[in-house]
PDB file of C-alpha atoms in Angstrom:
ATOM      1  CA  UNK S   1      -9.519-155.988  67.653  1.00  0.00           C
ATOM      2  CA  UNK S   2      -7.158-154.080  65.127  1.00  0.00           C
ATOM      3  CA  UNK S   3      -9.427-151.371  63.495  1.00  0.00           C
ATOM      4  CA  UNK S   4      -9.253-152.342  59.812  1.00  0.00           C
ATOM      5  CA  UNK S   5     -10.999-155.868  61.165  1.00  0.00           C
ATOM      6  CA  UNK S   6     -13.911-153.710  62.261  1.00  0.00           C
ATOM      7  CA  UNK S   7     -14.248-151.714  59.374  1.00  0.00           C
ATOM      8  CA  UNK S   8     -13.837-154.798  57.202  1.00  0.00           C
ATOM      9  CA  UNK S   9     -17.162-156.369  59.192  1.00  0.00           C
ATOM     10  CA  UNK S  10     -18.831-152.923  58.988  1.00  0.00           C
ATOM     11  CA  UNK S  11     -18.507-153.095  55.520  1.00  0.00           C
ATOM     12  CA  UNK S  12     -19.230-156.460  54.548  1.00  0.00           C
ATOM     13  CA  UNK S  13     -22.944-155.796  56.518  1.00  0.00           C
ATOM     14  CA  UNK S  14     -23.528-152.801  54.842  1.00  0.00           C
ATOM     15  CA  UNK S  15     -23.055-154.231  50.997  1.00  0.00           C
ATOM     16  CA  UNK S  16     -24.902-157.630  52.138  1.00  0.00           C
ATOM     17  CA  UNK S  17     -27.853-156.305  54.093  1.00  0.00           C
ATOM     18  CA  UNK S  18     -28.057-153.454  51.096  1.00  0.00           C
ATOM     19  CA  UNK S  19     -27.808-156.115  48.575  1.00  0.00           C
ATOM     20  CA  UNK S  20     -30.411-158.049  49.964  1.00  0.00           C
ATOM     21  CA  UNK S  21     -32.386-154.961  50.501  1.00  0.00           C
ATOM     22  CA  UNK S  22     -32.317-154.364  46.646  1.00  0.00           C
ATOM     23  CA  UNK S  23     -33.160-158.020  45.349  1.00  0.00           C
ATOM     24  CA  UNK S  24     -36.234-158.026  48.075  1.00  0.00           C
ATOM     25  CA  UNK S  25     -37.751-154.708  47.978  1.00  0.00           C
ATOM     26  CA  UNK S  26     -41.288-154.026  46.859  1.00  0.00           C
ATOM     27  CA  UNK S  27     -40.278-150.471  44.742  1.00  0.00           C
ATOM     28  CA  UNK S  28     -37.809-150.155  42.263  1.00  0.00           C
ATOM     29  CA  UNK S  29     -37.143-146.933  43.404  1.00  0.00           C
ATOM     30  CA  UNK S  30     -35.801-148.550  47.164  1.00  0.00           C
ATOM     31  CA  UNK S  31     -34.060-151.393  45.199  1.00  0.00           C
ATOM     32  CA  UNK S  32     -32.185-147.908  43.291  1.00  0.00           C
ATOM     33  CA  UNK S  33     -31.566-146.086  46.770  1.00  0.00           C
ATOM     34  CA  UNK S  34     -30.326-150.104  48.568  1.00  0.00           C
ATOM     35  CA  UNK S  35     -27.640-149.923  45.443  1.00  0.00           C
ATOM     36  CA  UNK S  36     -26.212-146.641  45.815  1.00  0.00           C
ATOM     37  CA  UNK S  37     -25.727-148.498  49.464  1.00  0.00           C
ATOM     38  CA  UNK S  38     -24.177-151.290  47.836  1.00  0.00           C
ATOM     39  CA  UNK S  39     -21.793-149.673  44.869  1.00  0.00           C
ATOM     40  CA  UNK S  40     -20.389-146.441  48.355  1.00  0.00           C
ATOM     41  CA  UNK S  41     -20.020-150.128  50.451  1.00  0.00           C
ATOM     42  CA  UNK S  42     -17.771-151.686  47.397  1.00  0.00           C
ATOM     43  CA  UNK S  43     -15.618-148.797  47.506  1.00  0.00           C
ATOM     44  CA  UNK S  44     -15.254-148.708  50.918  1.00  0.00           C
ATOM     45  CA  UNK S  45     -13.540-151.730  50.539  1.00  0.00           C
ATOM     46  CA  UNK S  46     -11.483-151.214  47.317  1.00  0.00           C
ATOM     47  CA  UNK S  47     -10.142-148.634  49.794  1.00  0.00           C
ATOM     48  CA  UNK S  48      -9.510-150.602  51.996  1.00  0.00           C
ATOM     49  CA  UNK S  49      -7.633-152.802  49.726  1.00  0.00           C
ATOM     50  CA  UNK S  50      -5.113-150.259  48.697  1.00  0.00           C
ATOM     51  CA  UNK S  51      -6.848-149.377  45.835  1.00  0.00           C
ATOM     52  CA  UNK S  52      -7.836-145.356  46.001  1.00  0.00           C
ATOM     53  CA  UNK S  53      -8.430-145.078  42.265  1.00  0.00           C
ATOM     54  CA  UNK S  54     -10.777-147.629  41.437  1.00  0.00           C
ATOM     55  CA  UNK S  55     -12.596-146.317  44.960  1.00  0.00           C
ATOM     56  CA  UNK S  56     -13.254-143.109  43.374  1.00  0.00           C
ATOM     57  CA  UNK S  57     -13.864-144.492  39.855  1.00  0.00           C
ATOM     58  CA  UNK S  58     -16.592-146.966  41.583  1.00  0.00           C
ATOM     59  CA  UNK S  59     -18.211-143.841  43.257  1.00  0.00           C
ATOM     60  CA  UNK S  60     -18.115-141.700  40.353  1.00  0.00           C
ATOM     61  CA  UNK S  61     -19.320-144.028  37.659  1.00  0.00           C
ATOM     62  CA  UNK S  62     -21.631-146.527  39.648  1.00  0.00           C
ATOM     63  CA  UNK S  63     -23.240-144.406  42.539  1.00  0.00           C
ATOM     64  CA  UNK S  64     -23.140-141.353  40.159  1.00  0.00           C
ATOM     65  CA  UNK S  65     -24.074-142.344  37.115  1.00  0.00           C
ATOM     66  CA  UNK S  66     -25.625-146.027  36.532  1.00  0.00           C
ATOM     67  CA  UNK S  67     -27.745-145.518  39.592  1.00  0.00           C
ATOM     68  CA  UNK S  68     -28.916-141.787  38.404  1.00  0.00           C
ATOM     69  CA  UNK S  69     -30.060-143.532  35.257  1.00  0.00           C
ATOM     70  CA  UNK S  70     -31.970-146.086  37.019  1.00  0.00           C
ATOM     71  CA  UNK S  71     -33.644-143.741  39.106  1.00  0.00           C
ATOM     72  CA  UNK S  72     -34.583-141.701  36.173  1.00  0.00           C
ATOM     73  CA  UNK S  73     -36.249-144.504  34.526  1.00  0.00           C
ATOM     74  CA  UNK S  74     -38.265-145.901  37.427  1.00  0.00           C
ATOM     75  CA  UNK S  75     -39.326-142.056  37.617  1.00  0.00           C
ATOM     76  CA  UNK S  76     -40.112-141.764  33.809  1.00  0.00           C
ATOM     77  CA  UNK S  77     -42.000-145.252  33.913  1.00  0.00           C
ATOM     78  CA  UNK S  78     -44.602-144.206  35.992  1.00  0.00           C
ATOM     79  CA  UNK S  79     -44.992-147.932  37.697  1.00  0.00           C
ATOM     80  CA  UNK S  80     -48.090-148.246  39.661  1.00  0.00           C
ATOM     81  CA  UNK S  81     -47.976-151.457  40.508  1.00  0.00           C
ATOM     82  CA  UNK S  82     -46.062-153.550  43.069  1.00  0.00           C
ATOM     83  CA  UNK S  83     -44.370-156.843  43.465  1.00  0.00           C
ATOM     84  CA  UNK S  84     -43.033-158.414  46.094  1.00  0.00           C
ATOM     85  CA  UNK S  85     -40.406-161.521  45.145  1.00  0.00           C
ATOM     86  CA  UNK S  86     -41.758-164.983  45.423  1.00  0.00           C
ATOM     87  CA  UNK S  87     -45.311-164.560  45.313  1.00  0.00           C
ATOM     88  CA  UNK S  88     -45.692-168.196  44.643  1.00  0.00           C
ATOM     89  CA  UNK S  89     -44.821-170.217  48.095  1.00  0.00           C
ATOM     90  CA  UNK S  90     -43.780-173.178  45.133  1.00  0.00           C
ATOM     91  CA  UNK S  91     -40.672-175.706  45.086  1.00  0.00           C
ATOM     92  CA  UNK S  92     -39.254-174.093  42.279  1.00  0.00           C
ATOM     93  CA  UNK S  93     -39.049-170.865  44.360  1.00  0.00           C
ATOM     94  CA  UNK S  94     -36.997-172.746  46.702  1.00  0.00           C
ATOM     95  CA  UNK S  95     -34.861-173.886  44.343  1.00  0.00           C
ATOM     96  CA  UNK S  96     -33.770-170.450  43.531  1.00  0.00           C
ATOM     97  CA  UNK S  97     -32.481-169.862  46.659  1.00  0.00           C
ATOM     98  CA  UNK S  98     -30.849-172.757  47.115  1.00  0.00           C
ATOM     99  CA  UNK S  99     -28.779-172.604  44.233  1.00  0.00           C
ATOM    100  CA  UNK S 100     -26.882-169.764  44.644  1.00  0.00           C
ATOM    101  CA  UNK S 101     -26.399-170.815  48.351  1.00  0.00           C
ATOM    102  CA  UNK S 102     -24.743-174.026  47.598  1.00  0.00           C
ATOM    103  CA  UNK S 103     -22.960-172.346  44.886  1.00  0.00           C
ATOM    104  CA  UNK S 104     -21.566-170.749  48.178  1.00  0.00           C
ATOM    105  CA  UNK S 105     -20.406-172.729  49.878  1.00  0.00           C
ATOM    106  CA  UNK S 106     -19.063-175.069  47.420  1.00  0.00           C
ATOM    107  CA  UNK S 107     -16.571-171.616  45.882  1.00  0.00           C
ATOM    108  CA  UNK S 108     -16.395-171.139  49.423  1.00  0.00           C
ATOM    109  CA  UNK S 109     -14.556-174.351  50.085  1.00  0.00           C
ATOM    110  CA  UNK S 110     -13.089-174.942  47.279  1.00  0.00           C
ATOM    111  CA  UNK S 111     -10.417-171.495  47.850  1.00  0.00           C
ATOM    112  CA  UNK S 112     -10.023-172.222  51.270  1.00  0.00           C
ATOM    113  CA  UNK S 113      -8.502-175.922  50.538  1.00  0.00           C
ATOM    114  CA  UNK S 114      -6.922-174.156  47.229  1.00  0.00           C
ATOM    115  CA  UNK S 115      -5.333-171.111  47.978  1.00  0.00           C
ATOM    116  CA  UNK S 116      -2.041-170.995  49.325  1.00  0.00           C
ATOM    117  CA  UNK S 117      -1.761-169.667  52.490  1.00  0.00           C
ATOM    118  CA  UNK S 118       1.595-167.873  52.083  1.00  0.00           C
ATOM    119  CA  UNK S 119       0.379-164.749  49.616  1.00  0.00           C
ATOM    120  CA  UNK S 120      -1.900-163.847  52.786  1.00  0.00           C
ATOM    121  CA  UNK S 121       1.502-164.004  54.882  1.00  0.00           C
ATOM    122  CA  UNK S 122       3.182-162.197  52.579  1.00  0.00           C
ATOM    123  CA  UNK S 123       1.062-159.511  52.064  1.00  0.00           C
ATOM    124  CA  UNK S 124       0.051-158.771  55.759  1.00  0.00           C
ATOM    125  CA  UNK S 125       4.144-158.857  56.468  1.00  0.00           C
ATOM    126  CA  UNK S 126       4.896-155.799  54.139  1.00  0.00           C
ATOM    127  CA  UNK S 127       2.208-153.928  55.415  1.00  0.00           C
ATOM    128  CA  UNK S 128      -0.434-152.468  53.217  1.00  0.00           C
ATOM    129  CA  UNK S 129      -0.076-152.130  49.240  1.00  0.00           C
ATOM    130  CA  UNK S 130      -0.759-148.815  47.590  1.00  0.00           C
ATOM    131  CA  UNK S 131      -1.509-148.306  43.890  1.00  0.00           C
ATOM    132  CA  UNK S 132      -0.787-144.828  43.293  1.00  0.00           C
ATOM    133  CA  UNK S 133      -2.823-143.407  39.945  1.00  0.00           C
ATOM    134  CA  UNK S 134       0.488-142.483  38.482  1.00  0.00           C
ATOM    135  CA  UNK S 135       1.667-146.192  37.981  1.00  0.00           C
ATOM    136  CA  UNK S 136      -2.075-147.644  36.875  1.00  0.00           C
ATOM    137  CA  UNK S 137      -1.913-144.996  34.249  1.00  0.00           C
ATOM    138  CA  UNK S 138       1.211-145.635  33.301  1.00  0.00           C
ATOM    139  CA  UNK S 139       0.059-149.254  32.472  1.00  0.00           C
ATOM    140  CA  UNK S 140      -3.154-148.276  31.431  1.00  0.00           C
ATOM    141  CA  UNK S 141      -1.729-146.139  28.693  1.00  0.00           C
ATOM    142  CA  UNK S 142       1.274-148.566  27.430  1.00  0.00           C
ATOM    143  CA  UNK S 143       0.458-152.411  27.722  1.00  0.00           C
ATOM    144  CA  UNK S 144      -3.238-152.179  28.055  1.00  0.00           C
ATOM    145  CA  UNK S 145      -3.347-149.210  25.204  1.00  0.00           C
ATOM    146  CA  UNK S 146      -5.328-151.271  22.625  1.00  0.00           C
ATOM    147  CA  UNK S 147      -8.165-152.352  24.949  1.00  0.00           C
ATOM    148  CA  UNK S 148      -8.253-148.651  25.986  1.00  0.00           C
ATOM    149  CA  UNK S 149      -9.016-147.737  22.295  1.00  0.00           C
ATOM    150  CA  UNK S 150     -11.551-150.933  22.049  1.00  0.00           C
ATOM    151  CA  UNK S 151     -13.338-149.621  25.116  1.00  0.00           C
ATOM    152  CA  UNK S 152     -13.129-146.182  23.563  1.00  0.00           C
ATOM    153  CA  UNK S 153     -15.039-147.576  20.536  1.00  0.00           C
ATOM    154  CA  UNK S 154     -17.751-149.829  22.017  1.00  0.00           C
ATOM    155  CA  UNK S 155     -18.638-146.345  24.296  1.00  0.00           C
ATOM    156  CA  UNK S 156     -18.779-144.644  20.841  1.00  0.00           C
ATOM    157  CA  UNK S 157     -21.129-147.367  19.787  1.00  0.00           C
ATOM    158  CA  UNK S 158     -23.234-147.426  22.632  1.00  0.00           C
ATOM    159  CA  UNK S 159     -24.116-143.896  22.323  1.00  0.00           C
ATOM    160  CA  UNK S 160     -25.367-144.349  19.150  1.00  0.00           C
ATOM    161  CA  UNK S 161     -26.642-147.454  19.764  1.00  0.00           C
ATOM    162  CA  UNK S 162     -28.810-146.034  22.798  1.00  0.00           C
ATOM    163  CA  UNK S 163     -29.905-142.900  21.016  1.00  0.00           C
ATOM    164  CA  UNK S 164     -31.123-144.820  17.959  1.00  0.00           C
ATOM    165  CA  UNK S 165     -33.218-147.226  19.716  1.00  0.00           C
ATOM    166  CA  UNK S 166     -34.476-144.302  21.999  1.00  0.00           C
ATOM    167  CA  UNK S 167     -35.609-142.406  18.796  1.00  0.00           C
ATOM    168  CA  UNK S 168     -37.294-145.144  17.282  1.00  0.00           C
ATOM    169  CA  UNK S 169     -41.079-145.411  16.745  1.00  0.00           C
ATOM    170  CA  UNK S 170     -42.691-146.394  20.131  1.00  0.00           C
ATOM    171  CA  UNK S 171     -39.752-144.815  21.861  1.00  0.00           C
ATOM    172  CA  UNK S 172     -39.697-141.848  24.143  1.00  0.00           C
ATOM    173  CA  UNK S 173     -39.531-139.613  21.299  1.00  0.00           C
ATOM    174  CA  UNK S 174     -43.032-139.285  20.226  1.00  0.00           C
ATOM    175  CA  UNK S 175     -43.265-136.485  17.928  1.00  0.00           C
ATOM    176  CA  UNK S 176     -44.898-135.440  14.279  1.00  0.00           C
ATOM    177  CA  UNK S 177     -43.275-137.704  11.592  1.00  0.00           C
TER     178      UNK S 177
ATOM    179  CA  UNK Q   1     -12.275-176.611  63.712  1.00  0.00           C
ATOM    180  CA  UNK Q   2     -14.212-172.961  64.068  1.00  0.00           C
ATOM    181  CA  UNK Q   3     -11.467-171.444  65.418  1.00  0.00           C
ATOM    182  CA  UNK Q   4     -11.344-167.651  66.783  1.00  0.00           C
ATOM    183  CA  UNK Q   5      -8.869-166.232  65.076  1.00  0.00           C
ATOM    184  CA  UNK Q   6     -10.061-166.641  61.809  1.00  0.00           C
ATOM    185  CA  UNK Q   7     -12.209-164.476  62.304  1.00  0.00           C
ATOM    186  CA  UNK Q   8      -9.816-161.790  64.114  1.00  0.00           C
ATOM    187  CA  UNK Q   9      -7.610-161.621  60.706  1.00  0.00           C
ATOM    188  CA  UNK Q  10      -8.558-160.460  57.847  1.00  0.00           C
ATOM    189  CA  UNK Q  11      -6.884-162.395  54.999  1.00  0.00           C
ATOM    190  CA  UNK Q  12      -8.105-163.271  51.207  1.00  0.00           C
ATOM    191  CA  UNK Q  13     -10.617-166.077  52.323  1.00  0.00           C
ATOM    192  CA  UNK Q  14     -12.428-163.031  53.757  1.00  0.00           C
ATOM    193  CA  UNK Q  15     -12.901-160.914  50.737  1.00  0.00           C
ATOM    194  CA  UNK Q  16     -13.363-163.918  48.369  1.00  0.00           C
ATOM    195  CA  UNK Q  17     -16.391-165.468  50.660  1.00  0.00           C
ATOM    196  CA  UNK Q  18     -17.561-161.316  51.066  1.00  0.00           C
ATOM    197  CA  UNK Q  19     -17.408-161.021  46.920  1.00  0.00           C
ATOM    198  CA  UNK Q  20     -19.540-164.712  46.587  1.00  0.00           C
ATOM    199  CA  UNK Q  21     -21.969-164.000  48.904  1.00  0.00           C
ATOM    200  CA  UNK Q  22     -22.598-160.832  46.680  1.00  0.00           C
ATOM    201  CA  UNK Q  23     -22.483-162.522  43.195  1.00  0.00           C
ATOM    202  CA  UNK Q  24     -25.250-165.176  45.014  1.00  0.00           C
ATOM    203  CA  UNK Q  25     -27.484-162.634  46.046  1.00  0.00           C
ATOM    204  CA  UNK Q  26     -27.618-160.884  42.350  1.00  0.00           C
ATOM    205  CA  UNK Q  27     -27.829-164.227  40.861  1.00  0.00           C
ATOM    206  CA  UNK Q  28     -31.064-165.066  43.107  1.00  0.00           C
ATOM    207  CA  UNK Q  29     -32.098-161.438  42.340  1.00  0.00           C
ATOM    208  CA  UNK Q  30     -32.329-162.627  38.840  1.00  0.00           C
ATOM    209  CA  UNK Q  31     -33.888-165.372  39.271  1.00  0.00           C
ATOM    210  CA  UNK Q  32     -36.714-164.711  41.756  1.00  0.00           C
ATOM    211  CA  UNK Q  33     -37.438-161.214  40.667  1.00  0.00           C
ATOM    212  CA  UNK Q  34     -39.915-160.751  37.189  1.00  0.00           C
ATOM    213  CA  UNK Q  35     -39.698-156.608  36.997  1.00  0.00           C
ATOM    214  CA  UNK Q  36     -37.067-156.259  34.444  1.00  0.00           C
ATOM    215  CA  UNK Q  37     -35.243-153.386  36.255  1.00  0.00           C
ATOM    216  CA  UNK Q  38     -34.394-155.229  38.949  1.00  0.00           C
ATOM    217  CA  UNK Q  39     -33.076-157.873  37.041  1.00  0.00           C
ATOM    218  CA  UNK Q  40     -30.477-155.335  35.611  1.00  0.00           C
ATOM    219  CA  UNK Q  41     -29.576-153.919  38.901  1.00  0.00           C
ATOM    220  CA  UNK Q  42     -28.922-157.817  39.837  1.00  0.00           C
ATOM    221  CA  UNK Q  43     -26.235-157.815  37.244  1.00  0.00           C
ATOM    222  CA  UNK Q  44     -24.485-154.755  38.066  1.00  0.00           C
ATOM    223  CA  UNK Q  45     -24.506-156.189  41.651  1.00  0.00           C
ATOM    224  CA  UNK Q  46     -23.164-159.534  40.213  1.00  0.00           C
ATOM    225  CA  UNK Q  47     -20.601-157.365  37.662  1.00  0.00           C
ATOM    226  CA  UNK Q  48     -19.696-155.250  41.768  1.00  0.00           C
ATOM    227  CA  UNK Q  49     -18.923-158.749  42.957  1.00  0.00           C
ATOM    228  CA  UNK Q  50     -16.541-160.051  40.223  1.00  0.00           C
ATOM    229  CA  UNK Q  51     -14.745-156.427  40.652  1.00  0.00           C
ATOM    230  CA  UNK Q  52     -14.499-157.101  44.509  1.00  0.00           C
ATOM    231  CA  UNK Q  53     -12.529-160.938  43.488  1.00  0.00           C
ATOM    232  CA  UNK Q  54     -10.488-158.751  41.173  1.00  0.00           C
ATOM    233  CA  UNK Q  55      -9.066-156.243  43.681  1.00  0.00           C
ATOM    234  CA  UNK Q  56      -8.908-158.434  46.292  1.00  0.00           C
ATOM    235  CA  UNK Q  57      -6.237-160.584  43.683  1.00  0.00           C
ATOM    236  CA  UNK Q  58      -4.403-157.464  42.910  1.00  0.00           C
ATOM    237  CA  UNK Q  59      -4.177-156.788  46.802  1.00  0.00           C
ATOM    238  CA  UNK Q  60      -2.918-160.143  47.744  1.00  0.00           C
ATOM    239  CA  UNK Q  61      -0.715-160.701  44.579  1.00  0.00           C
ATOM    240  CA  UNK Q  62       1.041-157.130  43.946  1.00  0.00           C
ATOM    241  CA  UNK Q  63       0.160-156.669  40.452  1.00  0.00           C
ATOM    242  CA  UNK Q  64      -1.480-153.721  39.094  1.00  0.00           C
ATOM    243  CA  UNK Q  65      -3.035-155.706  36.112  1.00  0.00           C
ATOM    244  CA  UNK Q  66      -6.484-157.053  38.022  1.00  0.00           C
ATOM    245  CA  UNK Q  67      -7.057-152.797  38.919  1.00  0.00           C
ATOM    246  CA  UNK Q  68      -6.684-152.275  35.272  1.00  0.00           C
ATOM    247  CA  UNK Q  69      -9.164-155.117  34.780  1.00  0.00           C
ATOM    248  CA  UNK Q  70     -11.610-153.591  37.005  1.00  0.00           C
ATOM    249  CA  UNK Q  71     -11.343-150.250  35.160  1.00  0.00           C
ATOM    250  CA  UNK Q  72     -12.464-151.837  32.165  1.00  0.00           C
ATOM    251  CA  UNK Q  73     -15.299-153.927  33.592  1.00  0.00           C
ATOM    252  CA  UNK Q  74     -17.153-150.555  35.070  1.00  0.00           C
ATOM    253  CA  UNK Q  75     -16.923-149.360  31.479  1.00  0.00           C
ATOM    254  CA  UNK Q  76     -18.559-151.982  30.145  1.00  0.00           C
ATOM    255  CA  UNK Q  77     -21.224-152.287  32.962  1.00  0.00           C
ATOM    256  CA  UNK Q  78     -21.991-148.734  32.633  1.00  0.00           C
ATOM    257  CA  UNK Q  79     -22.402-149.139  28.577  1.00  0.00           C
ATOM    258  CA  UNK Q  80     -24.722-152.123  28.967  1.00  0.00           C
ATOM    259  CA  UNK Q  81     -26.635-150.265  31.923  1.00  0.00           C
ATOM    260  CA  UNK Q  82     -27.237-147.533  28.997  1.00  0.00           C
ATOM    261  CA  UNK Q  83     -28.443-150.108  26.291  1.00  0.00           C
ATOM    262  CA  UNK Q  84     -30.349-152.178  28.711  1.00  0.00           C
ATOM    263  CA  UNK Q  85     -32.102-149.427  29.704  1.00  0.00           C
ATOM    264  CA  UNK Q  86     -33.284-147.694  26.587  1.00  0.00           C
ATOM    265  CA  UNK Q  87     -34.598-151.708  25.223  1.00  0.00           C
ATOM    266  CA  UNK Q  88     -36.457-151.145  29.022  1.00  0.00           C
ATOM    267  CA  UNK Q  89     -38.048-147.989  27.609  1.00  0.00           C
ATOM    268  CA  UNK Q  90     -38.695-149.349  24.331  1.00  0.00           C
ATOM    269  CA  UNK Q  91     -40.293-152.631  25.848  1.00  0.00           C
ATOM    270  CA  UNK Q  92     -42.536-151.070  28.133  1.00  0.00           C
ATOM    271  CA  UNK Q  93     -43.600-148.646  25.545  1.00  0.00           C
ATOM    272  CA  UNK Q  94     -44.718-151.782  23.683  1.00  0.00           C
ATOM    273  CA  UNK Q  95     -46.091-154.266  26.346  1.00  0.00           C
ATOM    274  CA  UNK Q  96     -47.374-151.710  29.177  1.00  0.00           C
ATOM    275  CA  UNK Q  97     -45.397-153.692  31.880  1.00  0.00           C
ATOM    276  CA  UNK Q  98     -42.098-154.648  33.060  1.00  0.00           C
ATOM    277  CA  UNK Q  99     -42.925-157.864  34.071  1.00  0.00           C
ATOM    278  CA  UNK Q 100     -40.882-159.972  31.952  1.00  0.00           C
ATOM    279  CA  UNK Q 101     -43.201-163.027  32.160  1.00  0.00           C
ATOM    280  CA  UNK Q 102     -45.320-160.960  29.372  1.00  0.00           C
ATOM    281  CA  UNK Q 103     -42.384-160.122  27.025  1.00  0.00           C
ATOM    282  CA  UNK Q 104     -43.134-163.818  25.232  1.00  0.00           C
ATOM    283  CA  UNK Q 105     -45.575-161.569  23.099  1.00  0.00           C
ATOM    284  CA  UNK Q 106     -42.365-159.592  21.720  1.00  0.00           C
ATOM    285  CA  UNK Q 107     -42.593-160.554  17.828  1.00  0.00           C
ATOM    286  CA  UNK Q 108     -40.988-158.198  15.535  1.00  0.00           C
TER     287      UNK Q 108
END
């Protein structure tokens, strides 16, 4: 067995038994820890896809940032109380499950009868594909440069956004008015 | 019909069933879950899956475009995470819980 097989196995355990780990635990604060799992397992295998970049970008952004922010509200909420998933033993619970499973294996199907087999020939023929940071910024910064300057905004909006609604009456920032 | 070396190489059915199965477990997270926090780290496991189909398309197709796509989508995630989480605050500063089966008392 080649070694990239294995590590694509190792990988694909890790982000499913973590993800599973964070939809089932009791404490948000395990859900938090099962993501950071989940987002270093992702980028694992963006790195294994060729794609360095977006591998660092995914640690950087997702295991050090989003998930910092989640733990520091779990910590700032003070949550006493736990609860498990599917407390009721109902149909409707089962439902729930069953959706996304089908939804599955129907996808599932559907690209295996769909996509052609000769872009997986091709690609495995030339050996690996490398995006070097150089050429994504190259096309970051010339035919993507207008969604770079939208993205640019909305961030711009969002921090006001976040810091108004924060401030407001009832929010963290209890102080004399 | 299960044949052995399907399993022994890799290819793009692979990564495309590995990026579902992930999208169906956020979705159930959603939907079984009622603490509102994990319902957001659902999404971002859902938005993790949809950048997983992305790469895996750039791999297998040699364009840069889907990587640039991906770029943007973590940018977005990471501003929603931001405003989800402050209405979070805000919420449970109102209703004392983050069980969202009591935020049907949320009037103005």
């Amino acid at each position: 067995m080649e070694s990239s097989v294995l590590l694509f196995y190792v990988l694909a355990a890790l982000i499913l038994i973590s993800a599973v780990g964070v939809i089932s635990a009791a404490n948000a604060i395990y859900s938090a820890l099962c993501l950071v799992t989940t987002m270093f397992g992702v980028a694992g295998v963006f790195l294994n896809l060729g794609a360095p970049f977006i591998g660092a970008v995914q640690v950087i952004v997702y295991a050090g940032a989003v998930v910092v922010l989640f733990v520091m509200i779990v910590m700032l909420l003070d949550l006493k109380k736990k609860e498990r998933p599917l407390q009721s033993r109902s149909v409707s619970s089962g439902i729930k499950v069953a959706i996304p499973a089908l939804l599955v294996g129907i996808v599932v199907a559907a690209a295996q009868m769909s996509i052609d087999f000769a872009t997986q020939e091709g690609a495995a023929q030339s050996g690996g594909f490398l995006v070097s940071t150089k050429e994504l910024a190259q096309l970051l910064l010339s035919k993507y440069l207008f969604a770079f300057e939208a993205i640019s905004l909305l961030i711009l909006v969002v921090i006001v956004g976040a810091i108004s609604l924060a401030r407001s009456p009832g929010g963290t920032h209890v102080g004399p008015q | 019909m299960l044949d052995l070396n399907e399993f022994m190489h890799i290819g793009i059915h692979h990564y495309i069933a590995l990026s579902l199965i992930l999208f169906a477990v956020g979705m159930m997270g959603v939907m079984i879950r009622t603490n509102v926090l994990i319902i957001l780290m659902s999404i971002e496991l859902m938005l993790n899956a949809v950048n997983l189909s992305f790469v895996t398309f750039s791999h297998y197709n040699k364009n840069f475009d889907g990587q640039i796509i991906v770029f943007f989508v973590m940018t977005i995630a990471a501003a929603e995470a931001a405003v989800g989480l402050a209405l979070v605050v805000l919420i449970f500063k109102h209703v004392k819980t983050l069980n969202v089966r009591f935020f049907e008392k949320l009037r103005g």
